[in-house]
Short mmCIF file of C-alpha atoms in Angstrom, two decimals:
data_model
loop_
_atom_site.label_atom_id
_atom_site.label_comp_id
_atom_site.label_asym_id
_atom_site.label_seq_id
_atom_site.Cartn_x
_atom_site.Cartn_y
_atom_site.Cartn_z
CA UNK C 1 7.52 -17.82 -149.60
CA UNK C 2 4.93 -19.82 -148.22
CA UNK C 3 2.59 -19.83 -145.36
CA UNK C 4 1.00 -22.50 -143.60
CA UNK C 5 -2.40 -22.02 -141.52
CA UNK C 6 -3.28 -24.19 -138.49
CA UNK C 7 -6.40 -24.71 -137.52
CA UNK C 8 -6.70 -22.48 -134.87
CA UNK C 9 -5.96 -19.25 -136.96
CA UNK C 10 -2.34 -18.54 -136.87
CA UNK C 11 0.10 -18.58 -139.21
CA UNK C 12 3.38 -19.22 -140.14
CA UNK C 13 5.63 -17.60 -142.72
CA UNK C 14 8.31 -19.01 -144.21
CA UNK C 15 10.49 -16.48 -146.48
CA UNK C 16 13.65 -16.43 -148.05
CA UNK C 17 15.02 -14.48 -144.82
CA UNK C 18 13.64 -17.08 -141.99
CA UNK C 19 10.45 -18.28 -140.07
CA UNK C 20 7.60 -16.19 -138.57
CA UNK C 21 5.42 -18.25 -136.62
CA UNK C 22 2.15 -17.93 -134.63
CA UNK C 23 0.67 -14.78 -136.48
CA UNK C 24 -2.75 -14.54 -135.45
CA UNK C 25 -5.41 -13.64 -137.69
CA UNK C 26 -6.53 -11.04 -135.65
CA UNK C 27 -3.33 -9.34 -137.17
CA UNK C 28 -3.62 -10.34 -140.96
CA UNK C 29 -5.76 -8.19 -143.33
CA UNK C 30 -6.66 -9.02 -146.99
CA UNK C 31 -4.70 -7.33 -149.40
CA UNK C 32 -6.26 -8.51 -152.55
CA UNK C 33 -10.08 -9.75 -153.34
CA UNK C 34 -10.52 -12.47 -155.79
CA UNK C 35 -13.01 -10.17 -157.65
CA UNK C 36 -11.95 -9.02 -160.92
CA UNK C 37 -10.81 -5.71 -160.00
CA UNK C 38 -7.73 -4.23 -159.72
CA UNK C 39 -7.22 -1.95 -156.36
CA UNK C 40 -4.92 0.49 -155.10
#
């Protein structure tokens, strides 16, 4: 998929199944740090 950020914070999603739009980032939580290590 791919998602596209505006400048005010929100998101949109576009999957396979369709279009999500105006996620905030309020909502949205990292699932994966750019650190080296792997986590569960």
């Amino acid at each position: 998929g791919r998602v596209a950020v505006r400048t005010t914070g929100s998101f949109n999603i576009k999957t396979k199944n369709g279009l999500v739009q105006g996620i905030s980032h309020k909502y949205c939580q990292p699932i994966h740090k750019k650190d080296g290590y792997a986590y569960v």
